[in-house]
C-alpha cells in the first residue's frame, strides 16, 4: 500500500478530517496526522485528550473490497500492528485488551476508533483512528483511572516519527495477511498471545445483562470466546465491552 501522509499542526479530530477527505475521494493509504486535536474522539462518544505533542494522533483511510460485516475485525488488525510497533521501537512489551486497547502494566496507552462508511452492505471506506499516549499526563475523565503513556512506562528514547512509521509498516504486513483470508486466521496465534485477558476472569457488559466468565482468546472473526458454566459464548465487539473483574483488565 502506498501511504500519503498529511501532517497538521492542529485539527478538531483526525478521524473527522480523514472521513471528510475519504468522502471527497482520497485513496486508500491516506494518513492524517495532527500534533494536537481540539475535539479528539474516543469510542462510545467519549472524548480523547490529545494535547500538543503529547502523543501520536492519526487516522488512516482504507478502502478494502469486503462486506461491511467484516470491517470490525480490522480494528483488531490495527491493534496488533500498534502492539508490534510499540514493542519494536520502545523496547516495552505491550498487550492487547480486546478488542483494541493497547495496555502496558494494566493501563491503557493507546486507543483505536474505527469508523465505517458502507452502502448496501459493501464498504465505501473505513477510517482507523489511532491515539498513542507518548508523554501525555492528562487524560479524559473517562480514561483517567486506567491510562498511561509510553514515557511513564519507561520507554527508551525514540522519535515519534519513527514510531508512526513503524505502526504503518506493521499495519501493512498485518493488513496484507488479513486480506488473504478476510479474517484473522493468519494473525490469530499472535493476537491471542498478546491478549491481556487470556485465561482470566472477565465481566461482559452486555446491554441485555452483564455476566462473568473466563476469556479464552478470540476466534477468526475476532469474537472473544468467553467460557461460562453453560458453555463458550462468542462475544462480538460493538455494543458489548469487557472488563477484568477487579477493574479495567
Ligand atoms: C478509544 O479508546 O476510545 C479510542 C480513542 C481513539 C483516539 C484517536 S486519536 C486519533 C483519532 N482521531 C480521533 O478523534 N480519535 C482517534
CSV table of C-alpha atoms and ligand atoms in Angstrom, one decimal:
chain,number,residue,atom,x,y,z
A,1,UNK,CA,0.0,0.0,0.0
A,2,UNK,CA,1.3,3.4,-0.8
A,3,UNK,CA,0.9,5.8,2.1
A,4,UNK,CA,0.3,9.5,1.6
A,5,UNK,CA,0.9,11.3,4.9
A,6,UNK,CA,-0.6,14.7,5.6
A,7,UNK,CA,0.6,16.4,8.8
A,8,UNK,CA,-1.4,19.2,10.5
A,9,UNK,CA,-0.4,21.4,13.4
A,10,UNK,CA,-3.9,21.2,14.8
A,11,UNK,CA,-7.2,19.6,13.8
A,12,UNK,CA,-10.5,19.1,15.7
A,13,UNK,CA,-10.2,15.3,15.0
A,14,UNK,CA,-8.0,13.4,12.5
A,15,UNK,CA,-10.9,10.9,12.1
A,16,UNK,CA,-13.3,13.6,11.1
A,17,UNK,CA,-10.9,15.1,8.6
A,18,UNK,CA,-10.0,11.7,7.2
A,19,UNK,CA,-13.6,10.8,6.8
A,20,UNK,CA,-14.2,14.2,5.0
A,21,UNK,CA,-11.3,13.5,2.7
A,22,UNK,CA,-12.5,9.9,2.0
A,23,UNK,CA,-15.9,11.3,1.1
A,24,UNK,CA,-14.1,13.6,-1.4
A,25,UNK,CA,-12.4,10.6,-2.9
A,26,UNK,CA,-8.8,10.4,-1.5
A,27,UNK,CA,-7.3,7.0,-1.9
A,28,UNK,CA,-6.6,4.1,0.4
A,29,UNK,CA,-3.4,4.7,2.4
A,30,UNK,CA,-4.1,8.4,3.1
A,31,UNK,CA,-2.8,9.2,6.6
A,32,UNK,CA,-3.9,12.3,8.5
A,33,UNK,CA,-1.6,13.2,11.5
A,34,UNK,CA,-2.1,16.1,13.9
A,35,UNK,CA,0.2,17.4,16.6
A,36,UNK,CA,-2.8,18.4,18.5
A,37,UNK,CA,-6.6,17.6,18.4
A,38,UNK,CA,-9.1,20.0,19.8
A,39,UNK,CA,-12.0,17.6,19.7
A,40,UNK,CA,-10.4,14.2,19.7
A,41,UNK,CA,-13.0,11.4,19.9
A,42,UNK,CA,-13.0,8.0,21.6
A,43,UNK,CA,-15.3,5.1,21.3
A,44,UNK,CA,-18.9,5.3,22.6
A,45,UNK,CA,-18.9,9.1,22.3
A,46,UNK,CA,-16.1,9.7,24.7
A,47,UNK,CA,-13.6,12.4,24.3
A,48,UNK,CA,-9.9,11.7,23.8
A,49,UNK,CA,-7.5,14.2,25.3
A,50,UNK,CA,-5.0,14.9,22.5
A,51,UNK,CA,-2.6,17.6,23.7
A,52,UNK,CA,0.1,19.2,21.6
A,53,UNK,CA,2.9,16.6,21.0
A,54,UNK,CA,1.7,14.6,24.0
A,55,UNK,CA,1.1,11.6,21.7
A,56,UNK,CA,0.7,10.4,18.2
A,57,UNK,CA,-2.8,11.2,16.9
A,58,UNK,CA,-3.5,10.0,13.4
A,59,UNK,CA,-6.1,8.3,11.1
A,60,UNK,CA,-5.7,6.0,8.2
A,61,UNK,CA,-8.1,5.7,5.2
A,62,UNK,CA,-8.8,2.2,4.0
A,63,UNK,CA,-10.9,1.1,1.1
A,64,UNK,CA,-11.0,-2.7,1.2
A,65,UNK,CA,-13.3,-4.6,-1.1
A,66,UNK,CA,-15.1,-6.5,1.7
A,67,UNK,CA,-18.6,-6.9,3.0
A,68,UNK,CA,-19.4,-4.4,5.8
A,69,UNK,CA,-19.8,-7.0,8.4
A,70,UNK,CA,-16.2,-8.0,8.1
A,71,UNK,CA,-15.0,-4.5,8.8
A,72,UNK,CA,-14.9,-4.5,12.6
A,73,UNK,CA,-12.1,-7.2,12.6
A,74,UNK,CA,-9.8,-4.5,11.1
A,75,UNK,CA,-9.7,-2.9,14.5
A,76,UNK,CA,-8.1,-6.0,15.9
A,77,UNK,CA,-5.7,-6.0,13.0
A,78,UNK,CA,-4.7,-2.4,13.8
A,79,UNK,CA,-4.3,-3.2,17.5
A,80,UNK,CA,-1.8,-5.9,16.6
A,81,UNK,CA,0.2,-3.6,14.4
A,82,UNK,CA,0.4,-1.0,17.1
A,83,UNK,CA,1.5,-3.6,19.7
A,84,UNK,CA,4.2,-4.8,17.4
A,85,UNK,CA,5.4,-1.3,16.6
A,86,UNK,CA,5.5,-0.2,20.2
A,87,UNK,CA,7.4,-3.3,21.2
A,88,UNK,CA,9.9,-2.7,18.3
A,89,UNK,CA,10.5,1.0,18.9
A,90,UNK,CA,10.3,1.4,22.6
A,91,UNK,CA,11.5,-1.9,24.0
A,92,UNK,CA,8.3,-2.2,26.1
A,93,UNK,CA,6.1,-5.3,25.9
A,94,UNK,CA,2.5,-4.1,25.3
A,95,UNK,CA,-0.5,-6.4,25.5
A,96,UNK,CA,-3.9,-6.0,23.9
A,97,UNK,CA,-7.2,-5.7,25.8
A,98,UNK,CA,-9.8,-7.0,23.5
A,99,UNK,CA,-10.8,-5.7,21.1
A,100,UNK,CA,-8.4,-2.9,20.5
A,101,UNK,CA,-6.9,-1.2,23.5
A,102,UNK,CA,-3.1,-1.4,23.9
A,103,UNK,CA,-2.1,-1.8,27.5
A,104,UNK,CA,1.2,-1.6,29.5
A,105,UNK,CA,1.2,-2.6,33.1
A,106,UNK,CA,-2.5,-3.0,33.1
A,107,UNK,CA,-3.1,0.6,31.9
A,108,UNK,CA,-4.3,1.9,28.5
A,109,UNK,CA,-1.6,3.5,26.4
A,110,UNK,CA,-3.4,3.5,23.0
A,111,UNK,CA,-7.0,3.6,21.8
A,112,UNK,CA,-8.3,2.9,18.3
A,113,UNK,CA,-11.5,4.3,16.9
A,114,UNK,CA,-12.6,2.6,13.6
A,115,UNK,CA,-15.4,4.2,11.7
A,116,UNK,CA,-17.1,2.5,8.8
A,117,UNK,CA,-18.9,4.1,5.9
A,118,UNK,CA,-20.9,1.5,3.9
A,119,UNK,CA,-23.5,1.4,1.2
A,120,UNK,CA,-25.8,-1.6,0.7
A,121,UNK,CA,-23.6,-3.9,2.8
A,122,UNK,CA,-20.4,-3.0,0.9
A,123,UNK,CA,-17.6,-0.9,2.4
A,124,UNK,CA,-17.2,2.6,0.9
A,125,UNK,CA,-14.3,3.4,3.2
A,126,UNK,CA,-13.0,2.8,6.7
A,127,UNK,CA,-11.2,5.3,8.9
A,128,UNK,CA,-8.9,3.7,11.5
A,129,UNK,CA,-8.0,6.4,14.1
A,130,UNK,CA,-5.1,5.6,16.4
A,131,UNK,CA,-4.1,7.6,19.5
A,132,UNK,CA,-0.9,6.6,21.2
A,133,UNK,CA,-0.1,8.4,24.5
A,134,UNK,CA,3.6,9.1,24.3
A,135,UNK,CA,4.1,11.6,27.1
A,136,UNK,CA,0.5,12.7,28.0
A,137,UNK,CA,0.0,13.5,31.6
A,138,UNK,CA,-3.6,14.5,31.2
A,139,UNK,CA,-6.3,12.1,30.1
A,140,UNK,CA,-10.0,12.5,29.5
A,141,UNK,CA,-12.1,11.8,32.6
A,142,UNK,CA,-13.4,8.6,31.3
A,143,UNK,CA,-9.9,7.1,31.0
A,144,UNK,CA,-8.2,8.8,33.8
A,145,UNK,CA,-8.1,6.0,36.3
A,146,UNK,CA,-6.5,3.5,33.9
A,147,UNK,CA,-4.5,5.4,31.4
A,148,UNK,CA,-0.7,5.7,31.0
A,149,UNK,CA,1.9,6.9,28.5
A,150,UNK,CA,4.9,5.3,26.9
A,151,UNK,CA,7.2,7.6,28.7
A,152,UNK,CA,5.6,6.9,32.1
A,153,UNK,CA,6.1,3.2,31.4
A,154,UNK,CA,9.9,3.6,30.8
A,155,UNK,CA,10.1,3.6,27.0
A,156,UNK,CA,13.6,4.0,25.8
A,157,UNK,CA,14.1,7.3,23.9
A,158,UNK,CA,12.7,7.3,20.4
A,159,UNK,CA,11.4,9.7,17.7
A,160,UNK,CA,7.7,10.0,17.4
A,161,UNK,CA,8.0,9.9,13.6
A,162,UNK,CA,9.9,6.6,13.9
A,163,UNK,CA,7.0,5.1,15.9
A,164,UNK,CA,4.4,6.3,13.4
A,165,UNK,CA,6.4,4.8,10.6
A,166,UNK,CA,6.7,1.5,12.5
A,167,UNK,CA,3.0,1.4,13.0
A,168,UNK,CA,2.4,2.0,9.3
A,169,UNK,CA,4.9,-0.7,8.3
A,170,UNK,CA,3.4,-3.2,10.7
A,171,UNK,CA,-0.1,-2.4,9.6
A,172,UNK,CA,0.8,-3.0,6.0
A,173,UNK,CA,2.0,-6.5,7.0
A,174,UNK,CA,-1.0,-7.3,9.2
A,175,UNK,CA,-3.5,-5.9,6.7
A,176,UNK,CA,-1.9,-8.0,3.9
A,177,UNK,CA,-2.4,-11.1,6.0
A,178,UNK,CA,-6.0,-10.1,6.9
A,179,UNK,CA,-6.8,-9.6,3.2
A,180,UNK,CA,-5.7,-13.1,2.3
A,181,UNK,CA,-8.4,-14.7,4.3
A,182,UNK,CA,-10.7,-11.8,5.2
A,183,UNK,CA,-10.4,-12.9,8.8
A,184,UNK,CA,-7.8,-13.3,11.5
A,185,UNK,CA,-6.6,-16.8,10.5
A,186,UNK,CA,-3.0,-15.7,9.8
A,187,UNK,CA,-2.8,-13.5,12.8
A,188,UNK,CA,-4.8,-15.5,15.4
A,189,UNK,CA,-1.9,-17.1,17.4
A,190,UNK,CA,0.0,-13.8,17.6
A,191,UNK,CA,-3.1,-11.8,18.6
A,192,UNK,CA,-4.1,-14.3,21.3
A,193,UNK,CA,-0.5,-14.4,22.6
A,194,UNK,CA,-0.8,-10.6,23.2
A,195,UNK,CA,-4.2,-10.8,24.8
A,196,UNK,CA,-4.1,-9.4,28.4
A,197,UNK,CA,-7.3,-11.1,29.4
A,198,UNK,CA,-6.5,-14.5,28.2
A,199,UNK,CA,-7.5,-17.2,30.7
A,200,UNK,CA,-8.5,-14.6,33.1
A,201,UNK,CA,-11.9,-13.9,34.6
A,202,UNK,CA,-13.8,-11.1,32.8
A,203,UNK,CA,-17.1,-9.4,33.2
A,204,UNK,CA,-19.0,-9.0,29.9
A,205,UNK,CA,-21.0,-5.8,30.0
A,206,UNK,CA,-23.8,-6.8,27.7
A,207,UNK,CA,-26.7,-4.4,27.4
A,208,UNK,CA,-29.0,-7.4,27.8
A,209,UNK,CA,-27.4,-8.2,31.2
A,210,UNK,CA,-23.8,-8.4,32.5
A,211,UNK,CA,-22.2,-11.8,33.1
A,212,UNK,CA,-19.0,-13.3,34.2
A,213,UNK,CA,-16.7,-15.9,32.5
A,214,UNK,CA,-13.2,-16.8,31.6
A,215,UNK,CA,-11.7,-15.2,28.4
A,216,UNK,CA,-10.2,-17.9,26.2
A,217,UNK,CA,-8.9,-15.9,23.3
A,218,UNK,CA,-10.5,-14.7,20.0
A,219,UNK,CA,-11.7,-16.7,17.0
A,220,UNK,CA,-11.1,-15.9,13.4
A,221,UNK,CA,-13.9,-13.4,13.3
A,222,UNK,CA,-12.4,-11.5,16.1
A,223,UNK,CA,-15.0,-12.5,18.6
A,224,UNK,CA,-13.9,-13.0,22.2
A,225,UNK,CA,-14.6,-16.6,23.4
A,226,UNK,CA,-15.9,-16.4,27.0
A,227,UNK,CA,-16.3,-19.6,28.9
A,228,UNK,CA,-19.3,-19.7,31.1
A,229,UNK,CA,-20.7,-22.6,33.1
A,230,UNK,CA,-23.2,-23.3,30.3
A,231,UNK,CA,-20.6,-23.3,27.6
A,232,UNK,CA,-18.4,-21.0,25.5
A,233,UNK,CA,-20.0,-17.8,24.2
A,234,UNK,CA,-18.6,-15.8,21.3
A,235,UNK,CA,-18.8,-12.1,22.2
A,236,UNK,CA,-18.6,-9.6,19.4
A,237,UNK,CA,-17.4,-6.0,20.0
A,238,UNK,CA,-19.7,-3.2,19.2
A,239,UNK,CA,-22.2,-2.8,22.0
A,240,UNK,CA,-20.5,-5.1,24.4
A,241,UNK,CA,-17.5,-4.2,26.5
A,242,UNK,CA,-15.4,-6.5,28.7
A,243,UNK,CA,-13.6,-5.7,31.9
A,244,UNK,CA,-11.5,-7.5,34.4
A,245,UNK,CA,-13.5,-8.5,37.4
A,246,UNK,CA,-11.4,-6.2,39.6
A,247,UNK,CA,-11.1,-3.3,37.2
A,248,UNK,CA,-10.1,-2.3,33.7
A,249,UNK,CA,-8.2,-5.5,32.8
B,1,LIG,C1,-10.9,4.8,22.4
B,1,LIG,O1,-10.1,4.1,23.0
B,1,LIG,O2,-12.0,5.2,22.9
B,1,LIG,C2,-10.4,5.3,21.0
B,1,LIG,C3,-9.6,6.5,21.0
B,1,LIG,C4,-9.1,6.9,19.6
B,1,LIG,C5,-8.3,8.2,19.6
B,1,LIG,C6,-7.8,8.5,18.2
B,1,LIG,S1,-6.6,9.9,18.3
B,1,LIG,C7,-6.6,9.9,16.5
B,1,LIG,C8,-8.0,9.7,16.1
B,1,LIG,N1,-8.8,10.9,16.0
B,1,LIG,C9,-9.8,10.9,16.9
B,1,LIG,O3,-10.6,11.8,17.1
B,1,LIG,N2,-9.8,9.8,17.6
B,1,LIG,C10,-8.8,8.9,17.1
